[in-house]
Amino acid sequence: MTEDPFVVHRSLLFTVAYEMLGSSADAEDVLQESWLRWAYVDRAQVRDPRAYLVRTVTRQALNRLRTLSRSREEYVGEWLPEPLLTSPDVAEDIELAENVSIAMLTVLETLGPTERAVFVLREVFEVPYGEIAEAVGKSAAAVRQIARRAREHVAARRPRVPVSRSEQQAVVERFLAALRTGRLQELLDVMAPDVVLIADGGGLAGAARAPIHGAALVASMLALPGRAVSAVWLNGAPAGRIEIDGRVAAVSLVVEDGKVTRIHAIANPRKLTRLDEPAELAR
């Protein structure tokens, strides 16, 4: 018996939904809704199951994203994407790793729902404009214009200089070592002077409710002994897991010119449920 196309492409469909929503819980809900719709489709009428399923997931994710956009306006403090534990193998696909990174998902959060869907489908998954048009309910010409605007928007906000995997890993290891010791100078040495710390506690964990700017201030907040720090792979990149007094936080870093320029710290416990089993991502 041939395996169901939904099962075959599940990792891809999850990745599409997660890229659009920045939440694995919401992505799983979208997959469940899409599966229920797929169960009643006449398969004989579907020429390309993969394309059909991507369109279905995109529509469901768009509906969810429009609802979430309103609720995220009321979120307590800064909103950051939900981190995913991934295997180092995800980093082998450089484009996938870059596009599922916490930094990129944070940038995508500044796009409107339709812009985000078009950008993700075109730039990450290379879906033809005609298929994207079907998924988002626009003409192919309109989709091309939306894609151009979205590319320009993202390019203006993403890290300026690509960093090699080896450099990223080396800087992350230095940063985590400095966190373990809690030594102020070691933290200052590994961070750029204008580093920014963005923390997400969601009102459920202690976290700054606005970005913290500047190495001196950020280092003084982080230079605390008595925490367990371990290296993990999150969203296709080396990152950190911190435990202190039974509380857990995930830390993702942006590195430029050998220094940490941005720190994303997720402490909201509702967003830390995917840190024990690697997520299956694909494109």
Short mmCIF file of C-alpha atoms in Angstrom, two decimals:
data_model
loop_
_atom_site.label_atom_id
_atom_site.label_comp_id
_atom_site.label_asym_id
_atom_site.label_seq_id
_atom_site.Cartn_x
_atom_site.Cartn_y
_atom_site.Cartn_z
CA MET A 1 0.00 0.00 0.00
CA THR A 2 1.42 3.37 -1.03
CA GLU A 3 2.15 5.68 1.88
CA ASP A 4 -0.19 8.66 2.10
CA PRO A 5 1.29 11.84 0.52
CA PHE A 6 0.46 13.79 3.68
CA VAL A 7 2.68 11.44 5.69
CA VAL A 8 5.42 11.52 3.05
CA HIS A 9 5.52 15.33 3.03
CA ARG A 10 4.72 15.94 6.69
CA SER A 11 8.15 17.39 7.56
CA LEU A 12 7.89 19.83 4.66
CA LEU A 13 4.34 20.83 5.62
CA PHE A 14 5.34 21.37 9.24
CA THR A 15 8.27 23.54 8.13
CA VAL A 16 6.00 25.67 5.91
CA ALA A 17 3.52 26.19 8.76
CA TYR A 18 6.25 26.87 11.33
CA GLU A 19 7.99 29.38 9.03
CA MET A 20 4.72 31.24 8.65
CA LEU A 21 3.70 31.14 12.32
CA GLY A 22 6.90 30.98 14.38
CA SER A 23 5.18 28.51 16.71
CA SER A 24 5.38 24.73 16.63
CA ALA A 25 2.14 24.40 18.60
CA ASP A 26 0.26 26.52 16.06
CA ALA A 27 2.01 24.72 13.20
CA GLU A 28 0.82 21.37 14.56
CA ASP A 29 -2.73 22.71 14.82
CA VAL A 30 -2.55 23.84 11.20
CA LEU A 31 -1.34 20.40 10.13
CA GLN A 32 -4.22 18.78 11.99
CA GLU A 33 -6.73 21.07 10.27
CA SER A 34 -5.10 20.43 6.89
CA TRP A 35 -5.13 16.66 7.44
CA LEU A 36 -8.88 16.74 8.14
CA ARG A 37 -9.43 18.57 4.84
CA TRP A 38 -7.10 16.21 2.97
CA ALA A 39 -9.02 13.20 4.32
CA TYR A 40 -12.11 14.22 2.33
CA VAL A 41 -10.37 15.11 -0.94
CA ASP A 42 -10.90 12.99 -4.04
CA ARG A 43 -7.27 11.96 -4.58
CA ALA A 44 -7.94 11.04 -8.21
CA GLN A 45 -8.52 14.76 -8.92
CA VAL A 46 -5.18 15.84 -7.39
CA ARG A 47 -2.41 15.89 -10.00
CA ASP A 48 0.38 17.05 -7.69
CA PRO A 49 -0.27 16.05 -4.05
CA ARG A 50 2.80 17.91 -2.74
CA ALA A 51 1.76 21.21 -4.32
CA TYR A 52 -1.86 20.70 -3.27
CA LEU A 53 -0.88 20.03 0.35
CA VAL A 54 1.45 23.04 0.48
CA ARG A 55 -1.40 25.25 -0.77
CA THR A 56 -3.77 23.77 1.81
CA VAL A 57 -1.33 24.29 4.69
CA THR A 58 -0.58 27.82 3.48
CA ARG A 59 -4.27 28.77 3.50
CA GLN A 60 -4.79 27.33 6.98
CA ALA A 61 -1.62 29.01 8.26
CA LEU A 62 -2.74 32.34 6.79
CA ASN A 63 -6.08 32.07 8.60
CA ARG A 64 -4.26 31.26 11.86
CA LEU A 65 -1.69 34.03 11.33
CA ARG A 66 -4.38 36.69 10.88
CA THR A 67 -5.92 35.63 14.19
CA LEU A 68 -2.56 35.48 15.94
CA SER A 69 -1.55 38.92 14.68
CA ARG A 70 -4.30 40.43 16.81
CA SER A 71 -3.50 38.40 19.93
CA ARG A 72 0.24 39.08 19.67
CA GLU A 73 -0.47 42.81 19.91
CA GLU A 74 -1.61 42.12 23.49
CA TYR A 75 1.36 39.89 24.35
CA VAL A 76 3.16 40.75 27.59
CA GLY A 77 6.63 42.08 26.72
CA GLU A 78 8.59 41.13 23.62
CA TRP A 79 7.29 38.29 21.43
CA LEU A 80 9.91 35.86 20.09
CA PRO A 81 9.47 32.70 18.00
CA GLU A 82 9.19 29.31 19.66
CA PRO A 83 12.63 27.61 19.50
CA LEU A 84 12.98 24.12 18.04
CA LEU A 85 15.63 21.60 18.98
CA THR A 86 17.24 20.49 15.70
CA SER A 87 20.03 18.14 14.75
CA PRO A 88 23.32 19.62 13.43
CA ASP A 89 22.35 18.11 10.05
CA VAL A 90 19.81 20.89 9.50
CA ALA A 91 22.73 23.33 9.27
CA GLU A 92 24.03 21.43 6.22
CA ASP A 93 21.22 23.03 4.21
CA ILE A 94 22.50 26.58 4.63
CA GLU A 95 19.43 28.27 3.15
CA LEU A 96 17.02 26.25 5.28
CA ALA A 97 19.04 26.90 8.44
CA GLU A 98 19.17 30.63 7.74
CA ASN A 99 15.46 30.85 7.06
CA VAL A 100 14.33 28.92 10.14
CA SER A 101 16.71 30.77 12.45
CA ILE A 102 15.24 32.70 15.38
CA ALA A 103 16.72 35.88 13.90
CA MET A 104 14.98 35.36 10.55
CA LEU A 105 11.67 34.36 12.11
CA THR A 106 11.82 37.53 14.19
CA VAL A 107 12.28 39.56 11.00
CA LEU A 108 9.40 37.70 9.31
CA GLU A 109 7.19 38.72 12.23
CA THR A 110 7.42 42.31 10.91
CA LEU A 111 5.75 41.32 7.62
CA GLY A 112 2.02 41.28 7.06
CA PRO A 113 0.39 37.81 6.83
CA THR A 114 0.16 37.72 3.01
CA GLU A 115 3.68 39.15 2.59
CA ARG A 116 5.04 36.54 4.97
CA ALA A 117 3.30 33.69 3.14
CA VAL A 118 4.57 34.89 -0.24
CA PHE A 119 8.13 35.36 1.04
CA VAL A 120 8.25 31.95 2.70
CA LEU A 121 6.81 30.06 -0.27
CA ARG A 122 8.96 31.85 -2.84
CA GLU A 123 12.28 32.47 -1.09
CA VAL A 124 12.45 29.41 1.15
CA PHE A 125 10.59 26.75 -0.80
CA GLU A 126 10.90 28.12 -4.36
CA VAL A 127 7.22 27.63 -5.11
CA PRO A 128 6.23 28.99 -8.57
CA TYR A 129 4.40 32.32 -8.55
CA GLY A 130 1.29 30.75 -10.07
CA GLU A 131 0.98 28.24 -7.23
CA ILE A 132 1.56 30.94 -4.62
CA ALA A 133 -1.18 33.01 -6.26
CA GLU A 134 -3.62 30.11 -5.81
CA ALA A 135 -2.60 29.68 -2.18
CA VAL A 136 -2.99 33.33 -1.15
CA GLY A 137 -5.88 34.31 -3.44
CA LYS A 138 -3.99 36.91 -5.48
CA SER A 139 -3.00 37.22 -9.14
CA ALA A 140 0.47 36.05 -10.18
CA ALA A 141 1.38 39.64 -11.05
CA ALA A 142 0.34 40.84 -7.59
CA VAL A 143 2.31 38.02 -5.98
CA ARG A 144 5.45 39.10 -7.85
CA GLN A 145 5.07 42.63 -6.49
CA ILE A 146 4.43 41.37 -2.96
CA ALA A 147 7.50 39.11 -3.19
CA ARG A 148 9.69 42.03 -4.30
CA ARG A 149 8.52 44.24 -1.42
CA ALA A 150 8.94 41.42 1.09
CA ARG A 151 12.51 40.69 -0.11
CA GLU A 152 13.45 44.36 0.27
CA HIS A 153 11.86 44.50 3.73
CA VAL A 154 13.70 41.39 4.93
CA ALA A 155 17.03 42.41 3.36
CA ALA A 156 16.94 45.70 5.26
CA ARG A 157 16.52 43.93 8.60
CA ARG A 158 18.53 40.69 8.39
CA PRO A 159 22.19 40.44 9.55
CA ARG A 160 24.42 42.34 7.15
CA VAL A 161 27.24 39.82 6.73
CA PRO A 162 26.72 36.04 6.46
CA VAL A 163 28.73 34.11 9.07
CA SER A 164 30.26 30.70 8.49
CA ARG A 165 29.06 27.81 10.60
CA SER A 166 32.50 27.43 12.20
CA GLU A 167 32.68 31.12 13.19
CA GLN A 168 29.14 31.07 14.57
CA GLN A 169 29.92 27.98 16.63
CA ALA A 170 33.20 29.39 17.97
CA VAL A 171 31.59 32.65 19.11
CA VAL A 172 28.59 30.85 20.65
CA GLU A 173 30.96 28.57 22.59
CA ARG A 174 32.86 31.59 23.94
CA PHE A 175 29.61 33.26 24.95
CA LEU A 176 28.30 30.15 26.73
CA ALA A 177 31.64 29.69 28.51
CA ALA A 178 31.40 33.29 29.75
CA LEU A 179 27.85 32.64 30.96
CA ARG A 180 29.02 29.59 32.92
CA THR A 181 31.67 31.55 34.77
CA GLY A 182 29.54 34.66 35.17
CA ARG A 183 32.63 36.79 34.60
CA LEU A 184 31.78 40.27 33.43
CA GLN A 185 34.92 40.88 31.36
CA GLU A 186 34.58 37.60 29.46
CA LEU A 187 31.06 38.57 28.48
CA LEU A 188 32.16 42.04 27.43
CA ASP A 189 34.94 40.57 25.29
CA VAL A 190 32.57 38.40 23.25
CA MET A 191 29.82 40.99 22.68
CA ALA A 192 29.71 43.95 20.32
CA PRO A 193 29.49 47.36 22.06
CA ASP A 194 25.99 47.92 20.66
CA VAL A 195 24.68 44.41 21.42
CA VAL A 196 20.93 44.09 22.00
CA LEU A 197 19.25 41.62 24.37
CA ILE A 198 15.63 40.72 23.60
CA ALA A 199 13.90 38.51 26.15
CA ASP A 200 10.53 36.76 25.99
CA GLY A 201 8.92 35.71 29.26
CA GLY A 202 5.35 36.14 28.09
CA GLY A 203 4.37 37.31 31.57
CA LEU A 204 5.01 33.76 32.81
CA ALA A 205 8.75 34.02 33.53
CA GLY A 206 11.01 36.83 34.64
CA ALA A 207 12.25 38.74 31.60
CA ALA A 208 12.89 42.32 30.55
CA ARG A 209 9.80 43.64 28.77
CA ALA A 210 11.77 45.88 26.42
CA PRO A 211 15.06 45.35 24.55
CA ILE A 212 18.25 46.03 26.53
CA HIS A 213 20.91 47.95 24.59
CA GLY A 214 24.67 48.13 25.10
CA ALA A 215 27.34 45.65 26.17
CA ALA A 216 27.84 47.09 29.66
CA LEU A 217 24.17 46.86 30.61
CA VAL A 218 23.62 43.47 28.96
CA ALA A 219 26.74 41.98 30.56
CA SER A 220 25.75 43.24 34.01
CA MET A 221 22.41 41.46 33.63
CA LEU A 222 23.97 38.21 32.43
CA ALA A 223 27.01 38.04 34.74
CA LEU A 224 25.32 35.84 37.35
CA PRO A 225 26.89 32.65 38.74
CA GLY A 226 25.02 29.50 39.68
CA ARG A 227 23.36 28.61 36.40
CA ALA A 228 23.70 25.44 34.32
CA VAL A 229 24.60 26.26 30.73
CA SER A 230 24.68 23.69 27.92
CA ALA A 231 25.22 23.91 24.18
CA VAL A 232 22.34 22.82 21.94
CA TRP A 233 21.30 23.20 18.32
CA LEU A 234 18.23 25.37 17.93
CA ASN A 235 16.61 26.17 14.60
CA GLY A 236 19.62 24.93 12.65
CA ALA A 237 22.25 26.88 14.58
CA PRO A 238 24.44 26.44 17.67
CA ALA A 239 22.72 27.98 20.70
CA GLY A 240 22.39 27.62 24.45
CA ARG A 241 20.10 26.16 27.08
CA ILE A 242 20.20 27.77 30.52
CA GLU A 243 18.78 26.40 33.76
CA ILE A 244 18.67 28.32 37.00
CA ASP A 245 16.59 27.41 40.06
CA GLY A 246 14.58 24.93 37.99
CA ARG A 247 13.70 27.44 35.30
CA VAL A 248 14.79 26.97 31.69
CA ALA A 249 15.58 29.47 28.95
CA ALA A 250 16.75 29.05 25.36
CA VAL A 251 19.32 31.50 24.01
CA SER A 252 19.90 32.15 20.31
CA LEU A 253 22.63 34.51 19.10
CA VAL A 254 23.28 36.67 16.07
CA VAL A 255 27.01 36.90 15.29
CA GLU A 256 28.71 39.53 13.11
CA ASP A 257 32.43 40.20 12.74
CA GLY A 258 33.29 37.70 15.46
CA LYS A 259 31.06 39.32 18.09
CA VAL A 260 27.57 38.70 19.45
CA THR A 261 25.36 41.54 18.18
CA ARG A 262 21.93 40.27 19.24
CA ILE A 263 20.76 37.89 21.95
CA HIS A 264 17.33 36.28 21.80
CA ALA A 265 16.39 34.74 25.15
CA ILE A 266 13.15 32.75 25.33
CA ALA A 267 11.98 31.96 28.86
CA ASN A 268 8.21 31.63 28.33
CA PRO A 269 7.65 28.00 29.45
CA ARG A 270 4.87 27.53 26.90
CA LYS A 271 7.44 28.05 24.15
CA LEU A 272 9.99 25.57 25.51
CA THR A 273 8.14 22.33 24.95
CA ARG A 274 10.19 21.31 21.88
CA LEU A 275 13.62 21.24 23.52
CA ASP A 276 13.81 17.50 24.22
CA GLU A 277 13.21 15.90 20.82
CA PRO A 278 14.65 17.21 17.52
CA ALA A 279 12.08 18.59 15.10
CA GLU A 280 11.99 17.19 11.57
CA LEU A 281 12.42 20.08 9.14
CA ALA A 282 12.56 19.83 5.35
CA ARG A 283 12.06 21.82 2.18
#
